[in-house]
PDB file of C-alpha atoms and ligand atoms in Angstrom:
ATOM      1  CA  UNK A 182      -5.003 -12.208  35.555  1.00 43.00           C
ATOM      2  CA  UNK A 183      -1.643 -11.756  33.999  1.00 42.00           C
ATOM      3  CA  UNK A 184       1.541 -12.069  36.087  1.00 39.00           C
ATOM      4  CA  UNK A 185       2.451  -8.670  37.581  1.00 39.00           C
ATOM      5  CA  UNK A 186      -1.106  -7.399  37.507  1.00 44.00           C
ATOM      6  CA  UNK A 187      -2.292  -5.956  40.739  1.00 43.00           C
ATOM      7  CA  UNK A 188      -4.602  -8.254  42.635  1.00 47.00           C
ATOM      8  CA  UNK A 189      -7.706  -6.185  42.768  1.00 54.00           C
ATOM      9  CA  UNK A 190      -6.799  -4.407  46.014  1.00 71.00           C
ATOM     10  CA  UNK A 191      -5.328  -0.986  45.420  1.00 86.00           C
ATOM     11  CA  UNK A 192      -7.690   2.022  45.248  1.00 85.00           C
ATOM     12  CA  UNK A 193      -6.158   2.856  41.912  1.00 87.00           C
ATOM     13  CA  UNK A 194      -6.923  -0.458  40.383  1.00 91.00           C
ATOM     14  CA  UNK A 195     -10.384  -0.601  41.848  1.00 91.00           C
ATOM     15  CA  UNK A 196     -11.226   2.790  40.416  1.00 92.00           C
ATOM     16  CA  UNK A 197      -9.670   1.999  37.044  1.00 93.00           C
ATOM     17  CA  UNK A 198     -11.699  -1.206  36.806  1.00 93.00           C
ATOM     18  CA  UNK A 199     -14.984   0.586  37.760  1.00 93.00           C
ATOM     19  CA  UNK A 200     -14.261   3.307  35.233  1.00 93.00           C
ATOM     20  CA  UNK A 201     -13.649   0.632  32.619  1.00 93.00           C
ATOM     21  CA  UNK A 202     -16.897  -1.029  33.520  1.00 93.00           C
ATOM     22  CA  UNK A 203     -18.819   2.248  33.351  1.00 93.00           C
ATOM     23  CA  UNK A 204     -17.481   3.298  29.922  1.00 92.00           C
ATOM     24  CA  UNK A 205     -16.666   0.044  28.194  1.00 87.00           C
ATOM     25  CA  UNK A 206     -19.633   0.339  25.906  1.00 87.00           C
ATOM     26  CA  UNK A 207     -18.859   3.925  24.893  1.00 86.00           C
ATOM     27  CA  UNK A 208     -17.347   4.708  21.617  1.00 84.00           C
ATOM     28  CA  UNK A 209     -13.823   5.779  22.193  1.00 88.00           C
ATOM     29  CA  UNK A 210     -14.037   4.498  25.733  1.00 93.00           C
ATOM     30  CA  UNK A 211     -10.458   5.301  26.631  1.00 95.00           C
ATOM     31  CA  UNK A 212     -10.906   9.108  26.797  1.00 93.00           C
ATOM     32  CA  UNK A 213     -13.901   9.100  29.271  1.00 93.00           C
ATOM     33  CA  UNK A 214     -12.087   6.495  31.346  1.00 95.00           C
ATOM     34  CA  UNK A 215      -8.908   8.571  31.518  1.00 94.00           C
ATOM     35  CA  UNK A 216     -10.992  11.679  32.452  1.00 92.00           C
ATOM     36  CA  UNK A 217     -12.660   9.614  35.131  1.00 92.00           C
ATOM     37  CA  UNK A 218      -9.344   8.457  36.609  1.00 92.00           C
ATOM     38  CA  UNK A 219      -7.911  11.949  36.463  1.00 87.00           C
ATOM     39  CA  UNK A 220     -10.998  13.411  38.212  1.00 84.00           C
ATOM     40  CA  UNK A 221     -10.659  10.903  41.003  1.00 86.00           C
ATOM     41  CA  UNK A 222      -6.927  11.080  41.600  1.00 85.00           C
ATOM     42  CA  UNK A 223      -5.852  14.344  39.995  1.00 80.00           C
ATOM     43  CA  UNK A 224      -3.612  12.504  37.545  1.00 86.00           C
ATOM     44  CA  UNK A 225      -3.375   9.273  35.526  1.00 91.00           C
ATOM     45  CA  UNK A 226      -0.960   6.998  37.355  1.00 91.00           C
ATOM     46  CA  UNK A 227       1.347   5.173  34.945  1.00 90.00           C
ATOM     47  CA  UNK A 228       0.308   2.001  36.836  1.00 92.00           C
ATOM     48  CA  UNK A 229      -3.148   2.389  35.218  1.00 94.00           C
ATOM     49  CA  UNK A 230      -1.722   1.987  31.705  1.00 95.00           C
ATOM     50  CA  UNK A 231      -1.294  -1.811  31.626  1.00 95.00           C
ATOM     51  CA  UNK A 232      -4.723  -2.345  33.169  1.00 95.00           C
ATOM     52  CA  UNK A 233      -6.327  -0.046  30.566  1.00 95.00           C
ATOM     53  CA  UNK A 234      -4.322  -1.726  27.711  1.00 95.00           C
ATOM     54  CA  UNK A 235      -5.344  -5.218  28.753  1.00 94.00           C
ATOM     55  CA  UNK A 236      -9.013  -4.390  29.374  1.00 93.00           C
ATOM     56  CA  UNK A 237      -9.469  -2.421  26.153  1.00 94.00           C
ATOM     57  CA  UNK A 238      -7.396  -4.592  23.993  1.00 93.00           C
ATOM     58  CA  UNK A 239      -4.945  -1.893  23.153  1.00 94.00           C
ATOM     59  CA  UNK A 240      -1.157  -1.767  23.370  1.00 95.00           C
ATOM     60  CA  UNK A 241       0.507   0.064  26.264  1.00 95.00           C
ATOM     61  CA  UNK A 242       1.964   2.391  23.720  1.00 95.00           C
ATOM     62  CA  UNK A 243      -1.466   3.248  22.396  1.00 94.00           C
ATOM     63  CA  UNK A 244      -2.665   4.131  25.941  1.00 94.00           C
ATOM     64  CA  UNK A 245       0.488   6.136  26.551  1.00 92.00           C
ATOM     65  CA  UNK A 246       0.105   7.949  23.264  1.00 93.00           C
ATOM     66  CA  UNK A 247      -3.293   9.156  24.169  1.00 92.00           C
ATOM     67  CA  UNK A 248      -2.323  10.256  27.645  1.00 90.00           C
ATOM     68  CA  UNK A 249       0.628  12.284  26.255  1.00 87.00           C
ATOM     69  CA  UNK A 250      -1.338  13.644  23.292  1.00 87.00           C
ATOM     70  CA  UNK A 251      -4.071  15.262  25.415  1.00 84.00           C
ATOM     71  CA  UNK A 252      -2.480  17.949  27.513  1.00 76.00           C
ATOM     72  CA  UNK A 253      -5.328  17.606  30.037  1.00 78.00           C
ATOM     73  CA  UNK A 254      -3.854  14.470  31.485  1.00 86.00           C
ATOM     74  CA  UNK A 255      -1.119  14.465  34.021  1.00 82.00           C
ATOM     75  CA  UNK A 256       1.149  11.507  34.846  1.00 81.00           C
ATOM     76  CA  UNK A 257       1.817  12.618  38.342  1.00 79.00           C
ATOM     77  CA  UNK A 258       0.115  14.627  41.135  1.00 76.00           C
ATOM     78  CA  UNK A 259       0.164  18.424  40.769  1.00 74.00           C
ATOM     79  CA  UNK A 260       1.663  20.528  43.544  1.00 69.00           C
ATOM     80  CA  UNK A 261      -0.370  22.563  45.972  1.00 82.00           C
ATOM     81  CA  UNK A 262      -1.006  25.369  43.601  1.00 91.00           C
ATOM     82  CA  UNK A 263      -1.944  24.037  40.175  1.00 90.00           C
ATOM     83  CA  UNK A 264      -1.756  26.597  37.409  1.00 94.00           C
ATOM     84  CA  UNK A 265      -3.011  25.900  33.947  1.00 94.00           C
ATOM     85  CA  UNK A 266      -2.651  28.382  31.114  1.00 96.00           C
ATOM     86  CA  UNK A 267      -4.610  28.236  27.877  1.00 96.00           C
ATOM     87  CA  UNK A 268      -2.345  28.133  24.746  1.00 95.00           C
ATOM     88  CA  UNK A 269      -4.996  27.713  22.111  1.00 95.00           C
ATOM     89  CA  UNK A 270      -5.381  30.233  19.262  1.00 96.00           C
ATOM     90  CA  UNK A 271      -7.724  32.819  20.707  1.00 97.00           C
ATOM     91  CA  UNK A 272      -5.699  33.132  23.867  1.00 97.00           C
ATOM     92  CA  UNK A 273      -2.454  33.106  21.895  1.00 97.00           C
ATOM     93  CA  UNK A 274      -3.741  36.110  19.910  1.00 97.00           C
ATOM     94  CA  UNK A 275      -3.983  38.139  23.104  1.00 97.00           C
ATOM     95  CA  UNK A 276      -0.661  37.234  24.672  1.00 96.00           C
ATOM     96  CA  UNK A 277      -0.851  33.753  26.132  1.00 97.00           C
ATOM     97  CA  UNK A 278       2.687  32.919  25.058  1.00 97.00           C
ATOM     98  CA  UNK A 279       4.062  35.926  26.838  1.00 97.00           C
ATOM     99  CA  UNK A 280       2.052  34.995  29.855  1.00 98.00           C
ATOM    100  CA  UNK A 281       3.431  31.555  29.827  1.00 98.00           C
ATOM    101  CA  UNK A 282       6.966  32.960  29.822  1.00 98.00           C
ATOM    102  CA  UNK A 283       6.043  35.212  32.704  1.00 98.00           C
ATOM    103  CA  UNK A 284       4.514  32.230  34.577  1.00 97.00           C
ATOM    104  CA  UNK A 285       7.641  30.134  34.006  1.00 97.00           C
ATOM    105  CA  UNK A 286       9.765  32.892  35.515  1.00 97.00           C
ATOM    106  CA  UNK A 287       7.329  33.749  38.286  1.00 95.00           C
ATOM    107  CA  UNK A 288       6.793  30.148  39.384  1.00 95.00           C
ATOM    108  CA  UNK A 289      10.315  28.867  38.553  1.00 94.00           C
ATOM    109  CA  UNK A 290       8.731  25.956  36.686  1.00 94.00           C
ATOM    110  CA  UNK A 291       8.647  24.847  33.081  1.00 95.00           C
ATOM    111  CA  UNK A 292       5.361  23.960  31.416  1.00 94.00           C
ATOM    112  CA  UNK A 293       4.564  20.430  32.772  1.00 89.00           C
ATOM    113  CA  UNK A 294       6.868  21.029  35.725  1.00 90.00           C
ATOM    114  CA  UNK A 295       6.813  21.914  39.410  1.00 90.00           C
ATOM    115  CA  UNK A 296       8.602  24.816  41.102  1.00 91.00           C
ATOM    116  CA  UNK A 297      11.817  23.990  42.972  1.00 88.00           C
ATOM    117  CA  UNK A 298      10.090  24.330  46.342  1.00 83.00           C
ATOM    118  CA  UNK A 299       7.410  21.984  45.119  1.00 83.00           C
ATOM    119  CA  UNK A 300       4.610  24.424  45.832  1.00 89.00           C
ATOM    120  CA  UNK A 301       3.326  25.108  42.252  1.00 91.00           C
ATOM    121  CA  UNK A 302       2.805  23.145  39.094  1.00 92.00           C
ATOM    122  CA  UNK A 303       2.437  24.783  35.750  1.00 94.00           C
ATOM    123  CA  UNK A 304       0.473  23.128  32.918  1.00 92.00           C
ATOM    124  CA  UNK A 305      -0.926  24.192  29.564  1.00 93.00           C
ATOM    125  CA  UNK A 306      -4.393  23.538  28.196  1.00 92.00           C
ATOM    126  CA  UNK A 307      -5.726  23.920  24.689  1.00 92.00           C
ATOM    127  CA  UNK A 308      -8.943  25.932  25.307  1.00 93.00           C
ATOM    128  CA  UNK A 309     -11.079  26.278  28.402  1.00 92.00           C
ATOM    129  CA  UNK A 310     -14.004  27.515  26.360  1.00 94.00           C
ATOM    130  CA  UNK A 311     -13.367  30.979  27.633  1.00 95.00           C
ATOM    131  CA  UNK A 312     -11.985  32.273  24.378  1.00 96.00           C
ATOM    132  CA  UNK A 313     -13.537  35.755  24.269  1.00 96.00           C
ATOM    133  CA  UNK A 314     -11.849  36.617  27.584  1.00 96.00           C
ATOM    134  CA  UNK A 315      -8.327  35.488  27.052  1.00 96.00           C
ATOM    135  CA  UNK A 316      -5.609  35.080  28.126  1.00 97.00           C
ATOM    136  CA  UNK A 317      -7.335  32.446  30.284  1.00 97.00           C
ATOM    137  CA  UNK A 318      -5.753  30.906  33.320  1.00 97.00           C
ATOM    138  CA  UNK A 319      -7.012  28.428  35.845  1.00 94.00           C
ATOM    139  CA  UNK A 320      -5.624  28.323  39.369  1.00 92.00           C
ATOM    140  CA  UNK A 321      -6.631  25.415  41.505  1.00 88.00           C
ATOM    141  CA  UNK A 322      -9.775  24.866  39.418  1.00 85.00           C
ATOM    142  CA  UNK A 323     -10.848  28.519  39.316  1.00 90.00           C
ATOM    143  CA  UNK A 324     -10.948  30.145  35.956  1.00 94.00           C
ATOM    144  CA  UNK A 325      -9.834  33.716  35.321  1.00 96.00           C
ATOM    145  CA  UNK A 326      -9.991  35.722  32.118  1.00 97.00           C
ATOM    146  CA  UNK A 327      -8.005  38.663  30.690  1.00 97.00           C
ATOM    147  CA  UNK A 328      -5.092  37.752  32.884  1.00 97.00           C
ATOM    148  CA  UNK A 329      -2.153  40.138  32.750  1.00 97.00           C
ATOM    149  CA  UNK A 330       1.233  39.219  34.307  1.00 96.00           C
ATOM    150  CA  UNK A 331       0.327  41.329  37.306  1.00 96.00           C
ATOM    151  CA  UNK A 332      -3.024  39.593  37.744  1.00 96.00           C
ATOM    152  CA  UNK A 333      -1.338  36.294  37.259  1.00 97.00           C
ATOM    153  CA  UNK A 334       0.897  36.863  40.235  1.00 96.00           C
ATOM    154  CA  UNK A 335      -1.998  38.087  42.305  1.00 95.00           C
ATOM    155  CA  UNK A 336      -4.081  35.019  41.433  1.00 94.00           C
ATOM    156  CA  UNK A 337      -1.210  32.682  42.373  1.00 93.00           C
ATOM    157  CA  UNK A 338      -0.503  34.506  45.599  1.00 91.00           C
ATOM    158  CA  UNK A 339      -4.227  34.422  46.535  1.00 89.00           C
ATOM    159  CA  UNK A 340      -4.224  30.641  45.949  1.00 86.00           C
ATOM    160  CA  UNK A 341      -1.383  29.963  48.279  1.00 77.00           C
ATOM    161  CA  UNK A 342      -2.394  28.122  51.465  1.00 68.00           C
TER     162      UNK A 342
HETATM  163  S1  LIG B  90      -8.579  29.760  23.256  1.00 97.66           S
HETATM  164 FE1  LIG B  90      -8.176  30.039  25.375  1.00 97.66          FE
HETATM  165  S2  LIG B  90     -10.040  29.571  26.334  1.00 97.66           S
HETATM  166 FE2  LIG B  90     -10.368  29.099  24.244  1.00 97.66          FE
END
């Protein structure tokens, strides 16, 4: 083990190593491994990057590049209400950009950011596969189509604990 590597104990490292073992033989193993990590923890902790780089014989920059290229991956935990808005073409054609502007104002958060009170995180996604019913928004894992600004606010309010 290289100096500085975690000694097998943390839940993160254990999960990262088991995800690597499960997907190592896959073509393009990094993506399924990252999805696996995000599904488990809700985000890809930057501490996973050196483990992945070493195990897959990639540079840390390569791993970072993939994480930041795919907007599905987060580098930190989302807040209590996690809002994701589709910005792909079909949703854009029916007002996704305006909806994102509304969401930023309504939540007080930029895309990729968390509201000042820390209660909501706003992210963007490039297609949920719900293209015929855009604009598409997901709030805490529940997908909604044809979302207007008014409906957006209602969805977010309904998701509050
Ligand atoms: S383009 Fe938005 S769900 Fe596909």
